Amino acid sequence: MKSSAVTKYRPFKGVSLPDREWPNNTITKPPIWTSVDLRDGNQALPVPMNIQEKLEYFDLLVRIGFKQIEVGFPSASDTEFNFLRRLIEEGRIPDDVTVQVLVQAREHLIKRTFAALHGAKSAIVHLYNSTSPLQRKVTFSDASKEKIKQIAVEGAELIQKLAPSLPGTKLMMQYSPESFSDTETEYALEVCEAVMNVWQPTEENKVILNLPATVEWSTPNVHADQIEWFCKNMQNRNHAIISLHTHNDRGTGTAATELALLAGADRVEGTLFGNGERTGNLDLSTVALNMNSHGIDTGLDFSNISEIRMVYERMTKLKVPERHPYAGELVFTAFSGSHQDAIKKGIDRRAKDLAEDPETPFGIPYLTIDPMDVGRSYEAIIRINSQSGKGGIAYVLEREHGLHLPKTMHPSVGTSIYGIADQLGRELEPSEIKDAFYENFVNLDKPLELVDYELDHSAGKRGDVSCTAKIIINGEEKEITGIGNGPINSFTQALDNAGLKSFNLTDYRSHAITGGSDSDSAAYIQLQCDNSPNLIWGCGIDPSIEIAGLNALVSAWNSLHKITTS
Ligand code: KIV
Ligand code: ZN
């Protein structure tokens, strides 16, 4: 914004709460969760859901575990009305689920809402009218505070009068002073208490007072102050369930909800992945999973978040952003090398700790939760691009391809493979990483190729092996021989005898390749170039561990040759 534009805005004035207690509180239990996906969420969609889609979405919400679901605004349209009728008439509402319906404080709308509820076992009638100074001035043409309160009271009275018309329905009342967050808090309380006066709740038969941040005008601490002030100043606090309904205009809907829970609220309204007007409603999945990550069981099941996201995207025709907490495509992926190294170490360490103590609390650097707990896999954690480090590449080769590279081999493999990612200017798939590793390190056969070999264990002294190898060097076939204390050693001697040895063999490892369908072995050999500190690794892969070892030596020899002749 230009400075000239900023002058038209004013600081936000919150409620005065010098003795606030919420900063010292901790969230220890879940709130009552209410989904408003099918009302607030749906009404904000460019293409609202049809009845079939709403039915599927309703089933999804039930599967996740919501016990209170706002199913619409039945008086607003035939689709909304008929959707509720289908839920009731087709017996689709489980006995432990309560449907909630929204209605404005207007007589004909309230009557139509009650008509839609016939036959429901359990329902919440949610009455609202807007109370803020801005709404009173603009939307209600300078209506007085008294007039606005009267609208709420009359709506509440009509609901009270109509309640007996639903004798088979366990009915609960809810009132929202819409635009609570920019209403004078004392006045919002006055209106809520006037409504409570009509409904006469008790401790056993509470009302829900929903205090919406219809628009998020301020910082989350101001919202928490408003909620704590409200809870502390209302009469008969124990006759009401205090409910939150945040939106996300400043990007802090989650924080506002969490702080307001510290401030004493009991219930939270929101939507999956934060669908809703403008920047959206509160994202329930984020708040619930945040609680899970602190060891709080929420009653909501997001253990297959990708499937939930797929249904959500299909029904709403919206996309969950790639960086969205817990559900985004990239949120369990590390691109940076140092993060990849730390995650790999964390995974290995955790496996060890769990073997010793199965109750070890979760702790892996850069991961707030175990991706598996939301149905996502470790396999997708590490993707390789030019920012990636040696640990990440070794991790992919190990996890995806069963190759346990020696630690001192990681740097050279890392450098060569992320050089490829850099050239391509994109991340590499695990299969491309394997291809690049094979191309640069495995069974290299130019300019030296081992065509065939024979070992004779009866030659020389006890334990010695004589090797006769057929090789091709620079296109020319040769037979070379040597004696040593094992296949690799005798082949090294044969190279030496042929004048082809300008190295020391400094390391050798081998293992069976894990996880693959075939039973190949991998061998790794490190050579040190004569007269130079250069250490070169080569790898051999073959069903025979002996051939794998010899191939590893030839591969390292070829790499060394490339360096010394370039
Ligand atoms: O955001 C809001 O204030 C609402 C009310 C109708 C509860 O959605
Ligand atoms: Zn809303």
XYZ file of C-alpha atoms and ligand atoms in Angstrom:
575
model
C 0.000 0.000 0.000
C 1.121 3.518 -0.582
C 1.455 5.754 2.514
C -1.346 7.916 1.184
C -3.658 4.890 1.207
C -2.716 3.821 4.742
C -4.084 7.048 6.233
C -7.666 5.907 5.668
C -7.318 2.987 8.141
C -7.552 3.145 11.927
C -6.091 0.996 14.716
C -8.455 -1.672 16.026
C -9.687 -1.105 19.558
C -10.133 -4.286 21.543
C -11.918 -4.836 24.838
C -10.107 -3.799 28.004
C -8.912 -6.889 29.901
C -5.945 -5.985 32.101
C -6.371 -9.143 34.215
C -6.418 -11.517 31.252
C -5.700 -15.136 32.170
C -5.654 -16.898 28.804
C -1.897 -16.424 28.162
C -1.211 -18.704 31.143
C -3.572 -21.453 30.033
C -2.915 -24.595 28.001
C -5.257 -26.524 25.728
C -5.786 -29.895 27.376
C -9.007 -31.194 25.863
C -10.814 -30.971 22.546
C -13.733 -28.610 22.005
C -17.126 -29.683 20.675
C -16.538 -29.705 16.925
C -19.140 -28.406 14.491
C -18.722 -28.529 10.759
C -20.261 -25.675 8.792
C -18.964 -26.978 5.454
C -22.427 -27.608 4.079
C -23.639 -24.086 4.936
C -20.915 -21.436 5.330
C -18.520 -23.447 3.172
C -21.038 -24.304 0.502
C -22.454 -20.788 0.221
C -18.952 -19.519 -0.580
C -18.367 -21.906 -3.489
C -18.214 -20.603 -7.053
C -20.193 -23.747 -7.943
C -22.268 -24.766 -4.909
C -22.729 -28.485 -4.300
C -25.801 -30.223 -5.648
C -27.839 -32.503 -3.396
C -25.962 -35.641 -4.424
C -22.632 -33.989 -3.668
C -23.911 -32.699 -0.325
C -25.021 -36.203 0.618
C -21.556 -37.547 -0.146
C -19.954 -34.690 1.783
C -22.268 -35.286 4.739
C -21.209 -38.951 4.825
C -17.553 -37.846 4.781
C -18.129 -35.538 7.775
C -19.836 -38.362 9.658
C -16.921 -40.699 8.874
C -14.440 -38.149 10.207
C -16.406 -38.094 13.444
C -18.368 -34.826 13.527
C -21.322 -35.047 15.894
C -22.725 -31.632 15.014
C -23.096 -30.730 11.356
C -24.663 -27.535 10.043
C -26.492 -28.846 7.002
C -27.647 -25.579 5.519
C -30.014 -22.687 5.502
C -33.216 -24.580 4.631
C -35.336 -21.455 4.291
C -32.925 -19.925 1.763
C -33.513 -22.257 -1.174
C -35.338 -25.391 -2.274
C -32.023 -27.237 -2.637
C -31.145 -26.564 0.990
C -34.645 -27.479 2.148
C -34.793 -30.677 0.084
C -31.310 -31.734 1.159
C -32.353 -31.690 4.805
C -35.569 -33.517 3.961
C -33.612 -36.258 2.220
C -31.243 -36.630 5.155
C -34.188 -37.051 7.504
C -36.531 -39.089 5.309
C -33.861 -41.476 4.087
C -32.608 -42.055 7.640
C -29.105 -40.863 6.767
C -28.394 -39.082 10.063
C -26.759 -41.396 12.607
C -28.379 -41.351 16.054
C -25.365 -39.688 17.623
C -25.224 -36.867 15.053
C -27.135 -33.604 15.454
C -27.976 -31.531 12.403
C -27.807 -27.766 12.677
C -29.786 -25.291 10.571
C -29.099 -21.601 10.182
C -31.848 -19.010 10.044
C -32.060 -15.238 10.110
C -34.201 -13.595 12.748
C -37.179 -13.222 10.394
C -40.602 -14.755 10.911
C -41.269 -16.472 7.570
C -37.742 -17.886 7.445
C -38.005 -19.308 10.954
C -41.344 -20.966 10.125
C -39.960 -22.551 6.959
C -36.932 -23.798 8.910
C -39.150 -25.573 11.390
C -41.060 -27.178 8.510
C -37.776 -28.553 7.166
C -36.892 -30.133 10.513
C -39.925 -32.396 10.874
C -38.879 -35.893 11.793
C -35.289 -35.013 12.837
C -34.231 -36.824 16.009
C -31.863 -34.136 17.167
C -31.356 -30.606 15.837
C -29.806 -27.235 16.611
C -31.726 -24.181 15.426
C -29.139 -21.490 14.824
C -30.519 -17.964 14.897
C -28.440 -14.964 13.915
C -28.550 -11.273 13.243
C -25.753 -8.816 12.775
C -24.860 -6.501 15.646
C -21.725 -4.448 14.819
C -21.778 -0.646 14.486
C -20.809 -0.939 10.820
C -23.619 -3.394 10.069
C -26.119 -1.402 12.128
C -25.199 1.720 10.161
C -24.832 0.320 6.636
C -26.930 -2.843 6.353
C -29.673 -1.823 8.778
C -29.728 1.849 7.749
C -28.612 3.380 11.037
C -30.771 1.095 13.172
C -30.422 1.694 16.910
C -28.854 -0.793 19.303
C -32.286 -1.291 20.861
C -33.815 -2.123 17.470
C -31.125 -4.695 16.670
C -31.544 -6.315 20.068
C -35.291 -6.416 19.450
C -34.758 -8.319 16.173
C -32.809 -10.978 18.069
C -35.351 -11.191 20.874
C -38.309 -11.519 18.487
C -36.520 -14.256 16.557
C -35.760 -16.081 19.795
C -39.393 -15.743 20.924
C -40.719 -17.229 17.711
C -38.317 -20.162 17.961
C -39.388 -20.688 21.559
C -43.012 -20.670 20.436
C -42.441 -23.123 17.568
C -40.297 -25.582 19.532
C -43.291 -27.671 20.701
C -44.222 -28.222 17.016
C -41.288 -30.653 16.850
C -42.194 -32.966 19.725
C -40.031 -35.861 18.544
C -36.942 -33.697 18.095
C -34.338 -33.082 20.766
C -33.949 -29.387 20.111
C -31.106 -27.113 21.065
C -31.004 -23.359 20.468
C -28.037 -21.405 19.181
C -27.671 -17.652 18.794
C -24.939 -15.780 16.908
C -24.459 -12.032 17.179
C -23.038 -11.947 13.655
C -20.000 -9.659 13.358
C -19.297 -10.172 17.083
C -15.603 -9.419 16.564
C -16.290 -5.772 15.676
C -19.341 -5.329 17.884
C -18.909 -3.463 21.166
C -18.324 -6.502 23.444
C -20.606 -5.121 26.202
C -23.385 -4.680 23.675
C -22.893 -8.174 22.174
C -23.258 -9.558 25.699
C -26.400 -7.484 26.265
C -28.004 -8.935 23.122
C -26.952 -12.504 23.990
C -28.346 -12.174 27.497
C -31.622 -10.830 26.123
C -31.847 -13.952 23.926
C -30.963 -16.188 26.883
C -33.700 -14.482 28.841
C -36.185 -15.704 26.238
C -34.841 -19.239 25.963
C -34.303 -19.701 29.714
C -31.477 -22.223 29.483
C -30.304 -24.285 32.459
C -27.134 -26.171 33.233
C -28.763 -29.331 31.893
C -30.349 -27.605 28.910
C -27.756 -25.136 27.706
C -27.927 -22.697 24.814
C -25.081 -22.236 22.389
C -23.770 -18.694 22.111
C -21.669 -18.560 18.969
C -19.407 -15.501 18.858
C -18.286 -15.105 15.255
C -15.272 -13.319 13.931
C -17.401 -12.918 10.822
C -14.564 -10.813 9.506
C -11.142 -11.124 11.086
C -10.377 -7.476 11.842
C -7.627 -7.866 14.380
C -4.909 -9.979 15.926
C -5.690 -13.319 17.640
C -4.869 -11.955 21.114
C -7.604 -9.323 20.738
C -10.072 -12.082 19.830
C -8.979 -14.105 22.870
C -9.487 -11.036 25.088
C -13.012 -10.594 23.724
C -13.874 -14.228 24.463
C -12.393 -14.193 27.960
C -14.138 -10.915 28.743
C -17.443 -12.345 27.512
C -17.082 -15.571 29.528
C -16.164 -13.692 32.692
C -18.868 -11.051 32.461
C -21.890 -13.066 31.392
C -24.495 -14.188 33.870
C -24.997 -17.919 34.236
C -21.868 -18.895 32.350
C -22.712 -22.532 33.049
C -26.012 -22.217 31.159
C -24.248 -21.598 27.860
C -21.831 -23.323 25.544
C -19.499 -20.649 24.187
C -18.758 -21.313 20.554
C -16.118 -19.888 18.208
C -16.553 -19.202 14.534
C -13.477 -17.572 13.081
C -12.749 -16.500 9.549
C -9.313 -16.026 8.115
C -9.143 -12.513 6.606
C -5.784 -11.721 8.199
C -4.538 -15.293 7.832
C -4.786 -16.063 11.554
C -8.079 -17.965 11.897
C -6.335 -20.969 13.447
C -4.379 -18.855 15.946
C -7.504 -16.878 16.852
C -9.383 -20.102 17.563
C -6.579 -21.647 19.583
C -6.111 -18.548 21.741
C -9.866 -18.221 22.232
C -9.964 -21.834 23.441
C -7.372 -20.811 26.021
C -9.728 -17.975 26.885
C -12.516 -20.367 27.826
C -14.535 -21.296 24.729
C -16.143 -24.749 24.574
C -16.993 -25.280 20.952
C -15.531 -24.584 17.532
C -17.244 -24.121 14.186
C -15.304 -24.384 10.950
C -14.796 -26.249 7.724
C -12.440 -28.811 6.224
C -9.313 -27.146 4.865
C -10.835 -23.741 5.670
C -13.280 -23.376 2.814
C -15.558 -20.355 3.301
C -16.222 -16.761 2.383
C -13.238 -14.718 1.137
C -10.100 -16.210 2.736
C -12.273 -18.870 4.321
C -13.512 -20.147 7.646
C -11.384 -21.760 10.308
C -9.714 -24.958 9.064
C -10.919 -27.667 11.442
C -8.420 -30.240 10.223
C -5.502 -27.996 11.154
C -6.798 -27.240 14.651
C -7.616 -30.898 15.314
C -4.263 -32.159 14.050
C -2.453 -29.419 15.971
C -4.116 -30.829 19.085
C -3.174 -34.395 18.110
C 0.424 -33.255 17.789
C 0.306 -32.240 21.465
C -1.104 -35.587 22.531
C -4.790 -34.602 22.656
C -7.303 -37.071 21.256
C -9.916 -34.999 19.433
C -12.546 -37.529 18.398
C -11.921 -36.554 14.763
C -10.203 -39.014 12.469
C -7.888 -37.537 9.847
C -5.874 -40.735 9.520
C -6.441 -40.732 5.775
C -6.133 -37.059 5.000
C -5.356 -37.594 1.332
C -8.637 -39.421 0.790
C -10.504 -36.671 2.677
C -8.771 -34.089 0.518
C -9.745 -35.953 -2.644
C -13.443 -36.046 -1.702
C -13.256 -32.388 -0.649
C -11.656 -31.339 -3.928
C -14.132 -33.342 -5.977
C -17.156 -31.910 -4.140
C -16.057 -28.279 -3.809
C -14.074 -28.071 -7.049
C -11.439 -26.196 -5.048
C -7.809 -27.216 -4.589
C -6.061 -27.637 -1.272
C -2.846 -25.601 -1.664
C 0.443 -27.505 -1.779
C 1.697 -25.918 1.443
C -1.555 -26.354 3.382
C -0.843 -27.720 6.903
C -0.987 -31.525 7.074
C -2.914 -31.988 3.802
C -0.835 -30.106 1.207
C 1.060 -32.101 -1.386
C 4.457 -30.787 -0.267
C 4.150 -30.578 3.498
C 5.988 -33.819 4.236
C 8.644 -33.229 1.615
C 12.090 -31.841 2.354
C 14.035 -30.303 -0.500
C 16.969 -28.843 1.355
C 19.944 -31.107 1.931
C 20.450 -30.260 5.588
C 16.775 -30.963 6.308
C 16.970 -34.257 4.414
C 20.050 -35.308 6.385
C 18.373 -34.474 9.668
C 15.150 -36.286 8.737
C 17.050 -39.384 7.696
C 19.004 -39.351 10.939
C 15.745 -38.794 12.826
C 14.047 -41.754 11.167
C 16.994 -44.063 11.850
C 17.307 -42.871 15.435
C 13.589 -43.262 16.037
C 13.643 -46.866 14.801
C 16.440 -47.575 17.277
C 14.715 -45.781 20.164
C 11.438 -47.592 19.500
C 13.177 -50.952 19.530
C 14.412 -50.112 23.031
C 11.256 -48.394 24.276
C 8.038 -48.651 22.224
C 6.622 -45.672 24.173
C 9.327 -43.236 23.029
C 7.569 -39.934 22.200
C 7.674 -38.870 18.556
C 10.605 -36.705 17.556
C 12.009 -36.309 14.069
C 13.589 -32.987 13.079
C 11.379 -30.883 10.791
C 8.319 -33.137 11.193
C 5.667 -32.045 13.714
C 3.810 -35.326 13.304
C 4.516 -38.750 11.887
C 3.204 -38.514 8.290
C 1.949 -42.086 8.620
C -0.560 -40.894 11.234
C -2.414 -39.014 8.497
C -1.999 -41.814 5.986
C 0.982 -40.301 4.257
C 4.229 -42.113 3.735
C 7.875 -41.642 4.522
C 8.593 -42.568 0.908
C 7.388 -39.191 -0.231
C 9.256 -37.245 2.418
C 12.421 -36.634 0.496
C 12.496 -35.405 -3.039
C 15.715 -34.535 -4.728
C 16.511 -31.294 -6.472
C 19.665 -29.234 -6.812
C 19.304 -28.030 -3.179
C 19.458 -31.572 -1.892
C 22.330 -32.991 0.058
C 24.138 -36.263 0.126
C 21.960 -37.671 2.907
C 18.773 -37.219 0.910
C 20.097 -39.077 -2.100
C 21.478 -41.893 0.042
C 18.116 -42.014 1.781
C 16.234 -42.454 -1.490
C 18.677 -45.110 -2.719
C 18.267 -46.952 0.567
C 14.496 -46.613 1.074
C 13.410 -47.007 -2.501
C 16.079 -49.223 -3.979
C 17.599 -51.177 -1.073
C 21.141 -49.867 -1.593
C 23.047 -49.148 1.627
C 25.839 -46.891 0.434
C 28.916 -46.563 2.686
C 28.835 -43.199 4.459
C 32.041 -41.979 2.850
C 30.517 -42.652 -0.573
C 27.587 -40.253 0.086
C 29.399 -37.011 -0.876
C 30.539 -38.151 -4.327
C 27.161 -39.733 -5.150
C 25.371 -36.631 -3.831
C 27.517 -34.243 -5.854
C 27.083 -36.149 -9.078
C 23.318 -36.637 -8.733
C 22.305 -33.204 -7.627
C 24.481 -31.878 -10.421
C 22.054 -33.660 -12.745
C 19.050 -32.110 -10.974
C 20.724 -28.732 -11.343
C 21.276 -29.227 -15.086
C 17.674 -30.320 -15.582
C 16.444 -27.484 -13.358
C 13.897 -29.716 -11.609
C 13.583 -32.306 -8.901
C 14.362 -35.944 -9.666
C 12.039 -38.887 -9.185
C 13.384 -41.842 -7.162
C 13.651 -43.885 -10.403
C 15.757 -41.150 -12.014
C 18.031 -41.119 -8.968
C 18.549 -44.847 -9.328
C 19.257 -44.502 -13.071
C 21.768 -41.728 -12.413
C 23.478 -43.782 -9.720
C 23.754 -46.802 -12.038
C 25.040 -44.684 -14.888
C 27.769 -43.055 -12.823
C 28.813 -45.719 -10.328
C 27.530 -49.217 -11.096
C 29.156 -51.911 -13.299
C 31.112 -49.322 -15.303
C 32.909 -51.073 -18.177
C 34.799 -48.445 -20.136
C 37.656 -48.354 -20.869
C 38.186 -51.473 -18.710
C 35.784 -54.386 -18.952
C 35.943 -57.685 -17.091
C 34.632 -60.177 -19.646
C 35.258 -63.415 -17.765
C 37.428 -64.827 -15.020
C 38.458 -68.103 -13.490
C 39.667 -68.710 -9.947
C 41.969 -71.535 -8.984
C 42.134 -72.253 -5.283
C 44.902 -74.876 -5.624
C 47.555 -72.474 -6.853
C 50.176 -71.013 -4.502
C 50.171 -71.367 -0.737
C 47.154 -72.277 1.391
C 44.425 -69.643 1.178
C 45.774 -68.146 -2.023
C 43.650 -67.860 -5.117
C 44.897 -67.539 -8.634
C 42.807 -65.408 -10.967
C 42.865 -65.622 -14.742
C 40.736 -62.860 -16.148
C 39.717 -61.992 -19.685
C 39.472 -58.198 -19.939
C 38.963 -55.650 -22.667
C 41.012 -52.516 -22.258
C 40.603 -49.680 -24.738
C 38.889 -52.087 -27.141
C 41.640 -54.687 -26.979
C 41.057 -58.124 -25.426
C 43.712 -59.383 -22.992
C 44.227 -62.221 -20.544
C 45.729 -61.245 -17.238
C 46.670 -63.323 -14.209
C 47.484 -62.753 -10.574
C 47.583 -64.498 -7.208
C 46.180 -63.124 -3.982
C 44.335 -64.056 -0.800
C 40.864 -63.769 -2.342
C 39.132 -62.991 -5.620
C 39.466 -59.202 -5.351
C 43.034 -59.342 -4.186
C 44.093 -61.767 -6.957
C 42.344 -59.664 -9.617
C 44.120 -56.574 -8.254
C 47.404 -58.465 -8.581
C 46.483 -59.421 -12.147
C 45.908 -55.750 -12.965
C 49.231 -54.930 -11.354
C 51.022 -57.616 -13.364
C 49.519 -56.122 -16.525
C 50.709 -52.633 -15.574
C 47.174 -51.450 -14.918
C 47.386 -50.701 -11.209
C 47.959 -47.165 -10.052
C 45.872 -47.318 -6.897
C 45.503 -48.700 -3.399
C 42.344 -50.474 -2.418
C 41.180 -48.624 0.722
C 37.674 -49.904 1.467
C 35.340 -52.725 0.527
C 31.710 -53.385 1.601
C 28.953 -55.614 0.331
C 25.350 -56.480 1.164
C 22.330 -58.239 -0.265
C 20.007 -55.669 -1.852
C 16.967 -55.342 0.404
C 13.371 -55.079 -0.619
C 13.787 -55.895 -4.308
C 12.132 -58.814 -6.054
C 15.466 -60.288 -7.185
C 18.319 -61.288 -4.917
C 21.159 -59.150 -6.222
C 24.158 -58.259 -4.147
C 25.811 -54.858 -4.097
C 29.508 -54.319 -3.475
C 31.329 -51.020 -3.024
C 35.062 -50.497 -3.465
C 37.061 -47.425 -2.659
C 40.392 -46.812 -4.389
C 43.002 -44.244 -3.626
C 44.927 -42.957 -6.583
C 48.731 -43.367 -6.328
C 50.428 -40.069 -5.501
C 47.145 -38.300 -4.821
C 44.663 -38.013 -1.956
C 41.750 -38.733 -4.355
C 39.365 -41.406 -3.059
C 37.116 -42.953 -5.656
C 34.123 -45.242 -5.067
C 32.742 -47.800 -7.488
C 29.809 -50.133 -7.155
C 29.125 -53.563 -8.577
C 25.719 -55.191 -8.637
C 25.231 -58.811 -9.583
C 23.410 -61.939 -8.371
C 26.888 -63.304 -7.459
C 28.523 -61.483 -4.580
C 31.930 -62.418 -6.040
C 31.182 -60.838 -9.415
C 29.589 -57.826 -7.694
C 32.904 -57.297 -5.856
C 34.996 -57.564 -9.019
C 32.625 -55.256 -10.879
C 32.885 -52.751 -8.033
C 36.652 -52.764 -8.458
C 36.387 -52.340 -12.240
C 33.831 -49.516 -11.777
C 36.118 -47.689 -9.348
C 39.070 -48.277 -11.691
C 37.135 -46.742 -14.615
C 36.124 -43.704 -12.559
C 39.702 -43.247 -11.386
C 40.936 -43.540 -14.942
C 38.459 -40.905 -16.069
C 39.746 -38.474 -13.438
C 43.428 -39.141 -14.019
C 43.158 -38.850 -17.792
C 40.883 -35.816 -17.938
O -19.452 -15.720 9.855
C -20.528 -15.592 10.454
O -20.742 -14.688 11.226
C -21.550 -16.583 10.187
C -22.765 -16.513 11.047
C -23.981 -16.692 10.284
C -22.605 -17.451 12.177
O -21.373 -17.449 9.367
Zn -19.173 -17.571 8.885
